[in-house]
Coordinates of N, CA and C in Angstrom, one line a residue:
M20 N 0.9 -1.2 0.0 CA 0.0 0.0 0.0 C 0.9 1.2 0.0
G21 N 0.6 2.2 -0.9 CA 1.4 3.4 -1.0 C 1.0 4.4 0.0
K22 N 1.8 5.5 0.0 CA 1.6 6.6 1.0 C 0.2 7.2 0.8
K23 N -0.2 7.5 -0.4 CA -1.5 8.1 -0.7 C -2.6 7.2 -0.2
E24 N -2.5 5.9 -0.4 CA -3.6 5.0 0.1 C -3.6 5.0 1.6
I25 N -2.5 5.0 2.2 CA -2.5 5.1 3.7 C -3.1 6.4 4.2
N26 N -2.7 7.5 3.5 CA -3.3 8.8 3.9 C -4.8 8.8 3.8
I27 N -5.3 8.2 2.7 CA -6.8 8.1 2.5 C -7.4 7.3 3.5
L28 N -6.8 6.1 3.8 CA -7.4 5.2 4.8 C -7.4 5.9 6.2
N29 N -6.3 6.6 6.6 CA -6.3 7.3 7.9 C -7.4 8.4 7.9
Y30 N -7.5 9.1 6.8 CA -8.5 10.2 6.7 C -9.9 9.6 6.9
I31 N -10.2 8.5 6.2 CA -11.5 7.9 6.3 C -11.8 7.5 7.8
V32 N -10.8 6.9 8.4 CA -11.0 6.5 9.8 C -11.4 7.7 10.7
V33 N -10.7 8.8 10.5 CA -11.0 10.1 11.3 C -12.4 10.6 10.9
C34 N -12.7 10.5 9.7 CA -14.1 11.0 9.3 C -15.2 10.2 9.9
I35 N -15.0 8.9 10.0 CA -15.9 8.0 10.6 C -16.1 8.3 12.1
S36 N -14.9 8.6 12.7 CA -15.0 9.0 14.1 C -15.7 10.3 14.3
E37 N -15.4 11.3 13.5 CA -16.1 12.6 13.6 C -17.6 12.4 13.3
F38 N -18.0 11.6 12.4 CA -19.4 11.4 12.1 C -20.1 10.7 13.3
A39 N -19.4 9.7 13.9 CA -19.9 9.1 15.1 C -20.1 10.0 16.2
S40 N -19.1 10.9 16.4 CA -19.2 11.9 17.5 C -20.4 12.8 17.3
R41 N -20.6 13.3 16.1 CA -21.7 14.3 15.9 C -23.1 13.6 16.2
Y42 N -23.2 12.4 15.8 CA -24.5 11.7 15.9 C -24.6 10.8 17.2
E43 N -23.6 10.9 18.0 CA -23.6 10.2 19.3 C -23.8 8.7 19.1
M44 N -23.0 8.1 18.2 CA -23.2 6.7 17.9 C -21.8 6.0 18.1
H45 N -21.8 4.7 18.2 CA -20.6 4.0 18.3 C -19.9 4.0 16.9
T46 N -18.6 4.0 16.9 CA -17.8 4.1 15.7 C -18.2 3.0 14.7
K47 N -18.4 1.8 15.2 CA -18.7 0.6 14.4 C -20.1 0.9 13.7
D48 N -21.0 1.5 14.4 CA -22.3 1.8 13.8 C -22.2 2.9 12.8
A49 N -21.3 3.8 13.0 CA -21.1 4.9 12.0 C -20.5 4.3 10.7
Y50 N -19.6 3.4 10.9 CA -19.0 2.7 9.7 C -20.0 2.0 8.9
I51 N -20.8 1.2 9.6 CA -21.9 0.4 8.9 C -22.8 1.4 8.2
Y52 N -23.3 2.4 8.9 CA -24.2 3.4 8.3 C -23.6 4.1 7.0
L53 N -22.3 4.5 7.2 CA -21.7 5.2 6.1 C -21.4 4.3 4.9
S54 N -21.1 3.0 5.2 CA -20.9 2.0 4.1 C -22.1 1.7 3.4
K55 N -23.2 1.5 4.1 CA -24.5 1.2 3.6 C -25.0 2.3 2.7
N56 N -24.8 3.6 3.1 CA -25.4 4.7 2.4 C -24.3 5.5 1.5
K57 N -23.3 4.8 1.1 CA -22.3 5.3 0.2 C -21.4 6.4 0.7
G58 N -21.3 6.6 2.0 CA -20.5 7.7 2.5 C -19.0 7.3 2.4
I59 N -18.6 6.1 2.6 CA -17.2 5.7 2.5 C -16.8 5.8 1.0
E60 N -17.7 5.3 0.1 CA -17.4 5.4 -1.3 C -17.2 6.9 -1.7
F61 N -18.0 7.8 -1.2 CA -17.9 9.2 -1.5 C -16.5 9.7 -1.0
L62 N -16.1 9.4 0.2 CA -14.8 9.8 0.7 C -13.7 9.4 -0.1
K63 N -13.7 8.1 -0.6 CA -12.7 7.6 -1.5 C -12.6 8.4 -2.8
E64 N -13.8 8.5 -3.4 CA -13.9 9.2 -4.7 C -13.5 10.6 -4.7
F65 N -13.9 11.4 -3.6 CA -13.6 12.8 -3.6 C -12.6 13.2 -2.5
Y66 N -11.7 12.3 -2.2 CA -10.7 12.6 -1.2 C -9.9 13.9 -1.5
D67 N -9.5 14.0 -2.7 CA -8.7 15.2 -3.1 C -9.4 16.5 -2.7
V68 N -10.7 16.6 -2.8 CA -11.4 17.8 -2.4 C -11.8 17.8 -0.9
E69 N -12.3 16.7 -0.5 CA -12.9 16.6 0.9 C -11.8 16.8 2.0
H70 N -10.6 16.3 1.7 CA -9.6 16.5 2.8 C -9.1 17.9 3.0
T71 N -9.5 18.8 2.1 CA -9.1 20.2 2.2 C -10.1 21.0 3.1
L72 N -11.3 20.3 3.4 CA -12.4 21.0 4.1 C -12.2 20.7 5.6
S73 N -13.0 21.4 6.4 CA -13.0 21.2 7.9 C -13.8 19.9 8.1
F74 N -13.6 19.2 9.2 CA -14.3 18.0 9.5 C -15.8 18.3 9.7
E75 N -16.1 19.4 10.1 CA -17.5 19.8 10.2 C -18.2 19.8 8.9
D76 N -17.5 20.4 7.9 CA -18.0 20.4 6.5 C -18.1 19.0 5.9
V77 N -17.1 18.2 6.2 CA -17.1 16.8 5.7 C -18.2 16.0 6.3
V78 N -18.5 16.2 7.5 CA -19.6 15.5 8.2 C -20.9 16.0 7.6
D79 N -21.0 17.3 7.3 CA -22.2 17.8 6.6 C -22.4 17.1 5.2
D80 N -21.3 17.0 4.5 CA -21.3 16.4 3.2 C -21.7 14.9 3.3
L81 N -21.1 14.2 4.2 CA -21.5 12.8 4.4 C -23.0 12.7 4.8
T82 N -23.5 13.5 5.6 CA -24.9 13.5 6.0 C -25.8 13.7 4.8
A83 N -25.4 14.6 3.9 CA -26.2 14.9 2.7 C -26.1 13.7 1.7
I84 N -24.9 13.1 1.5 CA -24.7 12.0 0.6 C -25.5 10.8 1.1
C85 N -25.4 10.5 2.4 CA -26.1 9.4 3.0 C -27.6 9.5 2.9
R86 N -28.1 10.7 3.2 CA -29.5 11.0 3.1 C -30.0 10.8 1.6
K87 N -29.2 11.2 0.7 CA -29.6 11.0 -0.7 C -29.6 9.5 -1.1
N88 N -28.9 8.7 -0.4 CA -28.8 7.3 -0.6 C -29.6 6.4 0.4
G89 N -30.6 7.1 1.0 CA -31.5 6.3 1.9 C -31.3 6.4 3.4
G90 N -30.2 7.2 3.8 CA -29.9 7.3 5.2 C -31.0 8.2 5.9
I91 N -31.1 8.1 7.2 CA -32.1 8.8 7.9 C -31.6 9.8 8.9
L92 N -30.2 9.8 9.1 CA -29.7 10.7 10.1 C -29.6 12.1 9.6
G93 N -29.7 13.1 10.4 CA -29.5 14.5 10.0 C -30.8 15.0 9.6

């Protein structure tokens, strides 16, 4: 695994944690929710843009993407 892939993976882990904190849920549940509603896929695809934003903005984006894909949080 290259440096960029490791950076992306670490970033996704932090985003999952931030998402879990905002919605007062366990990190495992946040991961399952984000996976099911394409949030993880979104972070991978748009890493180059998303990692330049604040975590607050990223969690807002994840909330919107997940809602668009059937999620009910937010």
